[in-house]
Coordinates of C-alpha atoms and ligand atoms in Angstrom, one line a residue:
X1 CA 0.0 0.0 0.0
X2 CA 1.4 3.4 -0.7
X3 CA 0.4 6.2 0.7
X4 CA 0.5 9.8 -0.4
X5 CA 2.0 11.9 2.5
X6 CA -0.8 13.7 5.0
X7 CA -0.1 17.2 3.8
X8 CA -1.6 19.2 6.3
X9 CA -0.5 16.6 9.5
X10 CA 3.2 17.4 8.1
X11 CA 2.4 21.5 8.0
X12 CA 1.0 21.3 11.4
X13 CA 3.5 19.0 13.1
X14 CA 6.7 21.6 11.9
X15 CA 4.7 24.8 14.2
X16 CA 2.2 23.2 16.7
X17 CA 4.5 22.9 19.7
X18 CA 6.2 26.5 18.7
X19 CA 3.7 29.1 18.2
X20 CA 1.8 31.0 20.8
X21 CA -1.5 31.9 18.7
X22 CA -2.9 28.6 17.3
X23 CA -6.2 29.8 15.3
X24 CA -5.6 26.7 12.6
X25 CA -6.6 24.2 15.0
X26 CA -9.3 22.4 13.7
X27 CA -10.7 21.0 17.3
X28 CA -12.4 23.2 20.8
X29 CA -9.8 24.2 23.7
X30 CA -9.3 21.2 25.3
X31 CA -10.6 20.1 28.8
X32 CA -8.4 19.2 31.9
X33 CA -8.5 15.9 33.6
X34 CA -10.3 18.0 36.6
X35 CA -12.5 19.6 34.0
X36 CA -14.4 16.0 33.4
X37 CA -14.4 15.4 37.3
X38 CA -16.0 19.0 38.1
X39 CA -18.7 18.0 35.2
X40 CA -20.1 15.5 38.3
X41 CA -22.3 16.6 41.2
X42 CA -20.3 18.0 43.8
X43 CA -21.3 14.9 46.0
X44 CA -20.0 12.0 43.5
X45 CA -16.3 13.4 42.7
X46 CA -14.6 12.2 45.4
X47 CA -15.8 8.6 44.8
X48 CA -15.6 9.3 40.9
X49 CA -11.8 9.8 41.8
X50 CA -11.1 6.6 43.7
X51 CA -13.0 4.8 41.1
X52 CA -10.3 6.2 38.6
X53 CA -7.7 5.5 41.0
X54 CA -8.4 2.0 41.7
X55 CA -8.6 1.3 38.1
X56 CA -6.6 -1.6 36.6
X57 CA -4.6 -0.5 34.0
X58 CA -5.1 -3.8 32.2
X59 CA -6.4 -4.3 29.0
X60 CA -10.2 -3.4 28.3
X61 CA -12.9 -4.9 26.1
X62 CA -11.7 -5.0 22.7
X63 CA -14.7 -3.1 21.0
X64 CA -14.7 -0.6 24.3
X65 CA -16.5 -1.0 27.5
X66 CA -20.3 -2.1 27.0
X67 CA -21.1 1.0 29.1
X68 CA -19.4 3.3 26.6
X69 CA -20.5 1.5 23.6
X70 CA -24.3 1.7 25.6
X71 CA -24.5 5.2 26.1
X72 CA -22.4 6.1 22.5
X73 CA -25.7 3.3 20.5
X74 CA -28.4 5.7 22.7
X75 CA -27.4 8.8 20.7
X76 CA -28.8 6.8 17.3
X77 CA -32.0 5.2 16.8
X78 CA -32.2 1.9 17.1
X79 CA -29.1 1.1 17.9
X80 CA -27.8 -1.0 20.7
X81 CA -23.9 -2.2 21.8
X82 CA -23.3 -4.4 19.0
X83 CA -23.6 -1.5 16.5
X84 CA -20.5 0.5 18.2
X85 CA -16.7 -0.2 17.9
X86 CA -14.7 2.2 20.3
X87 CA -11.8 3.3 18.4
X88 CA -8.1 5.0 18.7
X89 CA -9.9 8.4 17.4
X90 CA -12.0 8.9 14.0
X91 CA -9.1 8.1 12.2
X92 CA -8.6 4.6 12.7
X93 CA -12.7 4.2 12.8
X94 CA -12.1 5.8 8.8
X95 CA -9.1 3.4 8.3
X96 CA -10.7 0.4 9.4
X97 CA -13.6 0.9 7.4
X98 CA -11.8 1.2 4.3
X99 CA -10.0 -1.6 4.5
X100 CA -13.0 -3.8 5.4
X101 CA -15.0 -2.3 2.4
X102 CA -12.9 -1.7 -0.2
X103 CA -10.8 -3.9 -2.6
X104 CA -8.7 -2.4 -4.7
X105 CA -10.2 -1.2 -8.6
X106 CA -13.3 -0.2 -6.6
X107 CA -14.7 3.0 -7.6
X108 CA -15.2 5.4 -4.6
X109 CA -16.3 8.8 -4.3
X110 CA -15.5 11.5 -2.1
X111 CA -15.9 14.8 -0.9
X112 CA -13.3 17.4 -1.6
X113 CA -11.8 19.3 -0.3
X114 CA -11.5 17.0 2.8
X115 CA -9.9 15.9 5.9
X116 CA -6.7 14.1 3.8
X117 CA -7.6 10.7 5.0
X118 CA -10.8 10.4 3.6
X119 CA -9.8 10.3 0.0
X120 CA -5.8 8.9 0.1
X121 CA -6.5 6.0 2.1
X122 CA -9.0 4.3 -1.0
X123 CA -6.1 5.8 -3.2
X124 CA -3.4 3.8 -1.4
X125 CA -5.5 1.2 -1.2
X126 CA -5.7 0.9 -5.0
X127 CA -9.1 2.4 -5.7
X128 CA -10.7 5.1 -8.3
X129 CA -11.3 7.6 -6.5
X130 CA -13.6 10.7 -7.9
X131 CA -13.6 13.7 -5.8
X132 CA -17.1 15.2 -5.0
X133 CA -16.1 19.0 -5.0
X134 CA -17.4 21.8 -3.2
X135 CA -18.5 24.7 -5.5
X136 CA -16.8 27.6 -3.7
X137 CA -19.2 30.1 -5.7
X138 CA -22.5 28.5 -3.8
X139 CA -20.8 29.1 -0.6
X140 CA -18.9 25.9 -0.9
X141 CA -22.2 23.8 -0.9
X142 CA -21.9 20.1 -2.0
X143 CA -24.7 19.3 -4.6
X144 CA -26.5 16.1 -4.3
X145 CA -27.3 17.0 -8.2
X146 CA -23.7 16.7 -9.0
X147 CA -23.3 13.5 -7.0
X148 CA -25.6 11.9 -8.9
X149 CA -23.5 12.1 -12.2
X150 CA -20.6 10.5 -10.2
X151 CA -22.5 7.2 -8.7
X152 CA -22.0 4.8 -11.3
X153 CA -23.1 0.7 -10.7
X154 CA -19.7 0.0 -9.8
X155 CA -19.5 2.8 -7.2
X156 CA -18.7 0.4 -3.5
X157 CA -18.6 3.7 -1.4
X158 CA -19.6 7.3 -1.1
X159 CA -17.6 9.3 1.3
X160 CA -18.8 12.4 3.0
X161 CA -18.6 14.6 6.4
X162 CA -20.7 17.1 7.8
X163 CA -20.5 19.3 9.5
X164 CA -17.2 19.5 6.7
X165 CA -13.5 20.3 8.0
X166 CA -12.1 22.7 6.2
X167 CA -14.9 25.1 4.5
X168 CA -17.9 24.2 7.6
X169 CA -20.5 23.6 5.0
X170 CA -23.4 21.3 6.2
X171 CA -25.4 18.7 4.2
X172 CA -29.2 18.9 5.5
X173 CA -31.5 16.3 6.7
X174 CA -32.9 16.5 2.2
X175 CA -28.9 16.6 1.0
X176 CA -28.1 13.1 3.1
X177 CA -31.6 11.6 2.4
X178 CA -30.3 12.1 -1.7
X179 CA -27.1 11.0 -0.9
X180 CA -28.3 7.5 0.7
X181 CA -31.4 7.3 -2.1
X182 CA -28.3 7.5 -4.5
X183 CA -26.0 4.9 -2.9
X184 CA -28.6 2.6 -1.9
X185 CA -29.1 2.9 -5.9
X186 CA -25.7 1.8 -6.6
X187 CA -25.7 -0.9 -3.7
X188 CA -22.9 1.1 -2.3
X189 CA -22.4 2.5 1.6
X190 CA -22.2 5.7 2.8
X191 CA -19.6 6.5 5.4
X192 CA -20.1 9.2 7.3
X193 CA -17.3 11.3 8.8
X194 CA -19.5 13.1 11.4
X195 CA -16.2 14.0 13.7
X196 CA -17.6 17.8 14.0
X197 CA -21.6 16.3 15.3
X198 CA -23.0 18.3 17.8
X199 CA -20.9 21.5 17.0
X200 CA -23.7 24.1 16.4
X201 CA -22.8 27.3 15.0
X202 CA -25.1 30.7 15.9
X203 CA -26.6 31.7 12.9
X204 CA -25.8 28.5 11.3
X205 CA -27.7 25.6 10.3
X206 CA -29.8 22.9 12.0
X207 CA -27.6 20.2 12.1
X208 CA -29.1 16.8 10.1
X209 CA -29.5 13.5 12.3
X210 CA -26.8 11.3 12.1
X211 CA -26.4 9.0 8.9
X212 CA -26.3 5.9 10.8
X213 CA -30.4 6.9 11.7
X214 CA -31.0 6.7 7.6
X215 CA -30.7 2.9 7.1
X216 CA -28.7 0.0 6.2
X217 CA -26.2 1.5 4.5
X218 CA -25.2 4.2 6.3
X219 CA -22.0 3.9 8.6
X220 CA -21.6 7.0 10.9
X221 CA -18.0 8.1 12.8
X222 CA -18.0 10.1 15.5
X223 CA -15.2 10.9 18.1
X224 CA -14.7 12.6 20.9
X225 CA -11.6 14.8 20.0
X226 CA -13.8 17.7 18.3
X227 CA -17.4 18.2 20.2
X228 CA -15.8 17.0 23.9
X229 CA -12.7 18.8 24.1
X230 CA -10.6 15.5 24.8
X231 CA -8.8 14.5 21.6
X232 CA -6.0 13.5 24.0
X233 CA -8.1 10.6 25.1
X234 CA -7.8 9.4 21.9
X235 CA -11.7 7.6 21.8
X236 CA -13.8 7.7 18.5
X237 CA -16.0 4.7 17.2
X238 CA -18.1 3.7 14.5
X239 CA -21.8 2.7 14.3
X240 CA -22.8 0.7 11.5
X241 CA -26.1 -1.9 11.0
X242 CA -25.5 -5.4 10.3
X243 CA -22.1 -7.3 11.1
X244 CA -19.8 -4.3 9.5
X245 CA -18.8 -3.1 13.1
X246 CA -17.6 -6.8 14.0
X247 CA -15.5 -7.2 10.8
X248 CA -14.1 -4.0 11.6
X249 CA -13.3 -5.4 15.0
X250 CA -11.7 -8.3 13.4
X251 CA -9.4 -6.1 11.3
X252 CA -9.2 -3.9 14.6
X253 CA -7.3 -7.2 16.5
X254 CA -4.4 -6.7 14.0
X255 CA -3.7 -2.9 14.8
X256 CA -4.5 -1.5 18.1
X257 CA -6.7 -4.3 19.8
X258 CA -8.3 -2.2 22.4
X259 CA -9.0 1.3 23.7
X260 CA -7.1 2.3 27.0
X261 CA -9.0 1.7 30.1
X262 CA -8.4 4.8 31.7
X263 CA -9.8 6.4 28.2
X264 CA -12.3 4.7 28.0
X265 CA -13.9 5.3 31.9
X266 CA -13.1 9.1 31.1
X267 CA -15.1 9.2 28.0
X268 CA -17.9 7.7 29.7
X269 CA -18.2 10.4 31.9
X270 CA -17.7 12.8 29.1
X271 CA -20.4 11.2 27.0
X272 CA -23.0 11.3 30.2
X273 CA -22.5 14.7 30.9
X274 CA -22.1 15.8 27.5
X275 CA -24.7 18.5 27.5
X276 CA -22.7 20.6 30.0
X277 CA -19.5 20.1 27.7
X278 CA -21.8 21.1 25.2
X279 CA -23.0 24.2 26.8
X280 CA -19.4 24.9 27.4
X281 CA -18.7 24.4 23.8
X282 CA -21.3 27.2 22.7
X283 CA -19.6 30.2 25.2
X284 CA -16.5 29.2 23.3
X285 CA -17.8 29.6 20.0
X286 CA -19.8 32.4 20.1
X287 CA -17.4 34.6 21.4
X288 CA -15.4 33.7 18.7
X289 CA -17.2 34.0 15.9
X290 CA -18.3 37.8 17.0
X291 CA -14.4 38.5 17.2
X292 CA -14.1 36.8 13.7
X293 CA -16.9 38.4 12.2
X294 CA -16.1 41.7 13.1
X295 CA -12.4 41.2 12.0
X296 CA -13.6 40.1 8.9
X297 CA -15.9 43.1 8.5
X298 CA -12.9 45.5 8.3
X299 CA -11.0 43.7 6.1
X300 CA -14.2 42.6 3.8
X301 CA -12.5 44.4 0.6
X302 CA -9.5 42.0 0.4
X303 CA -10.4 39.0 2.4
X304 CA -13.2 36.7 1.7
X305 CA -14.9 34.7 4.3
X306 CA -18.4 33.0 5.3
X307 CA -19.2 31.8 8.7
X308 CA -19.2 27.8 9.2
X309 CA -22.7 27.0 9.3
X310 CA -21.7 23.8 11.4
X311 CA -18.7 23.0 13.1
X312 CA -15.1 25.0 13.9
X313 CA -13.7 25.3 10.4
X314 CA -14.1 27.8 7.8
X315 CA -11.6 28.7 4.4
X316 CA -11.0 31.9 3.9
X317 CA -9.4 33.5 0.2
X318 CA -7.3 36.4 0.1
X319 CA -6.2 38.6 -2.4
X320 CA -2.6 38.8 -2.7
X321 CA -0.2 37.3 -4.7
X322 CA 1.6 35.1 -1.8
X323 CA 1.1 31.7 -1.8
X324 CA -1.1 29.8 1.0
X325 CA 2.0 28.1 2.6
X326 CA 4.7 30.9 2.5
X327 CA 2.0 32.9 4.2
X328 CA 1.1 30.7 7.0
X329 CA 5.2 30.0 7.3
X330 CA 5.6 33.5 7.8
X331 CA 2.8 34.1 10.4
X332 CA 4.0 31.1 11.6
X333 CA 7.8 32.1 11.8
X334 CA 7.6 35.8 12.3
X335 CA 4.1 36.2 13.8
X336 CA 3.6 32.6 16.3
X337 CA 0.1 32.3 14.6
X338 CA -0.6 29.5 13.2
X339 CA -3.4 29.5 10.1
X340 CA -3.0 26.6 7.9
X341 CA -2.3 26.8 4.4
X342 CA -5.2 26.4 1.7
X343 CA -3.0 24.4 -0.3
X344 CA -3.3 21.2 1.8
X345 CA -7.1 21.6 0.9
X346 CA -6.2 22.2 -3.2
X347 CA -7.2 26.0 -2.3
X348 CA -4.3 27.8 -3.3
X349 CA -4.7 31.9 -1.7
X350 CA -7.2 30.4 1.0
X351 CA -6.1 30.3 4.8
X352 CA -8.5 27.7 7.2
X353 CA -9.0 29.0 10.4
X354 CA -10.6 27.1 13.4
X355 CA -12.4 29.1 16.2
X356 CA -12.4 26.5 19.4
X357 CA -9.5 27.9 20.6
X358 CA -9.6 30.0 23.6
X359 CA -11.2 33.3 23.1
X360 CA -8.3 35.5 24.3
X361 CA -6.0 33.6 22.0
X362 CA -7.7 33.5 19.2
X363 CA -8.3 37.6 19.5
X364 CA -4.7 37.7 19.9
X365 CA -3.9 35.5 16.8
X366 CA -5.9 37.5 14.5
X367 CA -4.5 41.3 15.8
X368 CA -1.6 39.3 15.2
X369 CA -2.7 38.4 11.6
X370 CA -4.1 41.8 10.7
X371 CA -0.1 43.0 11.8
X372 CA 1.1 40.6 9.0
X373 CA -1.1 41.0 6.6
X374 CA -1.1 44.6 6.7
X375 CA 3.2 44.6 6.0
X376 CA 2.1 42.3 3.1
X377 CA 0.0 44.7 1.7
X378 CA 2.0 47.3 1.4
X379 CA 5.2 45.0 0.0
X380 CA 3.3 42.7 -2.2
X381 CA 1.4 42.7 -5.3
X382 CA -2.9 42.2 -4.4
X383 CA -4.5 39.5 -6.7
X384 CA -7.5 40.8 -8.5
X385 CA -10.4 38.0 -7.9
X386 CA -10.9 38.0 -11.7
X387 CA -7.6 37.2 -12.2
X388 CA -7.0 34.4 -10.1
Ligands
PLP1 C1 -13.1 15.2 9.4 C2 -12.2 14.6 10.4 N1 -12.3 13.3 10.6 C3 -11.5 12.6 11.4 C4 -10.5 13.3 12.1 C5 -9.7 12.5 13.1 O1 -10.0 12.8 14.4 P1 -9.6 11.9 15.7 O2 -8.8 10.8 15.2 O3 -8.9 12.8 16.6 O4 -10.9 11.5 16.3 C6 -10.4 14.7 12.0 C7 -9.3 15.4 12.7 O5 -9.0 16.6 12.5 C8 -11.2 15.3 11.1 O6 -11.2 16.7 10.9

């Protein structure tokens, strides 16, 4: 299997430990250990603690504890344990998946631009792969109409996530009920990459039931890295009808075998008291989207940008003639902000921008920003839109 390198996981890697301003990350602040204790009624830490103390650091149930996987099944409809595998993140949930459904000369199709993973690994695995793309004149909307002229018969999968990391475009409840008509058409599945569910935007969109709820063919992945703050934890899981989430257990015995214990009891609590992380979530967000969108109101001439209607991410284009990665090496560099380069997307003059970072940093990273940007100006030639 060869695989084409993770473009942005290399970008981010070279600058996440050095900067001070990190607006390009793509999940919310994260929570502290105590954080998740102080979530409990005062009266049940202190026994919540010993329980955590007295844990075994043994190995756990392979597919995660059948109290994660219980509580994980009760955010679906009709879904019970054996629909769950706990997983080392969405990642491997994604990796696992392909490599249980996917042969190689299968056709896929995926949305672009995306999360890396999502269309490289059916590349390496030796599949045609035809890119779904985002128009970025309708907002950077994905268009079930265009889908349709992509599923063909031998289409075996149809890869999409929503809310969508890096433009925060949405499908709606209609959109995915198309998308599934059209695989179920094809007799293909529909993965699901729903890593940024539950991340309501204000002024955004409703966000659509998970796919899993749509039938048979539908395979959702969540994690709990993006809506709960605890990436670090390193939990995701998939949930998928019939046997799919066993063979992807079986294929799961050859890679990590098993989520950590301690992981797993802490995203159990995180899952149980997930509205108040939720709540938390919102504070975060709002106050940085108003800092976003009145940066982005003084600047509306040269920079282009829409709110994520769903989720943390959004792309935005500038006009001048730098390209996407010297840029964010220089704010990088000069400036300890990190922005990540449109280029990993395929965006060339676009920078994606995350706002679950802590308010007071992210205000920070875009004065910061406007500082570069402004010496740029001056020094460099501006790109007409027309011209581009
Ligand atoms: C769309 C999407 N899917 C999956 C992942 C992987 O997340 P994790 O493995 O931390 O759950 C990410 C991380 O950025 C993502 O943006």
């Amino acid at each position: 299997m060869k695989m084409e390198p993770f473009a942005l996981e290399r970008w981010m890697t070279t600058w996440e430990m050095q900067v001070k301003y990190d607006i390009a990350e793509s999940g919310i602040l994260p929570l502290r250990a105590r954080d998740l204790l102080e979530l409990l009624p005062e009266g049940e830490r202190a026994k919540a603690l010993e329980t955590l103390l007295g844990l075994r650091l043994g190995y756990s149930e392979a597919r995660g504890s059948e109290e994660l996987r219980g509580l994980l099944a009760a955010t679906y409809e009709n879904a019970s344990g054996v629909n769950i595998l706990v997983t080392t993140g969405a990642i491997e949930a994604n990796f696992l998946l392909f490599h249980v459904l996917l042969e190689p000369g299968d056709h896929v199709v995926a949305c672009y631009p995306a999360y890396q993973q999502l269309y490289s690994v059916p590349r390496g695995i030796g599949c045609e792969v035809t890119l779904w793309k985002a128009r970025e004149e309708n907002g950077f909307r994905f268009d079930p109409d265009e889908l349709a002229h992509l599923v063909t018969p031998k289409t075996r999968l149809i890869v999409i996530n929503t809310p969508h990391n890096p433009t925060g475009t949405t499908l709606s409840e209609a959109e995915l009920r198309c998308v599934y008509a059209l695989a179920d058409s094809a007799g293909a599945t529909v993965l699901s990459d729903e890593a940024y569910r539950w991340l309501r935007v204000p002024g955004g969109e409703e966000l659509a039931p998970p796919l899993f709820d749509f039938g048979p063919r539908a395979v959702s992945v969540g994690t709990l890295s993006k809506p709960f703050g605890l990436p670090g934890l390193r939990i995701g899981w998939l949930a998928a009808h019939g046997d799919l989430a066993a063979r992807c257990w079986a294929m799961r015995d050859y890679v990590t075998l098993s989520p950590g214990r301690l992981n797993d009891a802490l995203a159990a609590i995180a899952v149980r008291n997930r509205d108040s992380i939720f709540e938390r979530n919102r504070g975060i967000i709002a106050a940085n989207l108003e800092t976003a969108r009145r940066w982005f109101a003084d600047r509306a001439n040269w920079l282009d940008w829409r709110a994520p209607k769903g989720g943390l991410l959004s792309l935005f284009r500038y006009h001048l003639a730098t390209p996407s990665l010297d840029l964010a090496n220089l704010l990088a560099e000069r400036y300890s902000v990190m922005l990540a380069p449109g280029s990993a997307f395929g965006y060339e003059h676009h920078l994606r921008m995350g706002i679950g970072q802590d308010p007071a940093v992210f205000a920070a990273g875009l004065g910061r920003t406007a500082e570069c940007l402004a010496h740029l100006r001056e020094n460099t030639p501006r790109l007409a839109a027309a011209t581009e």
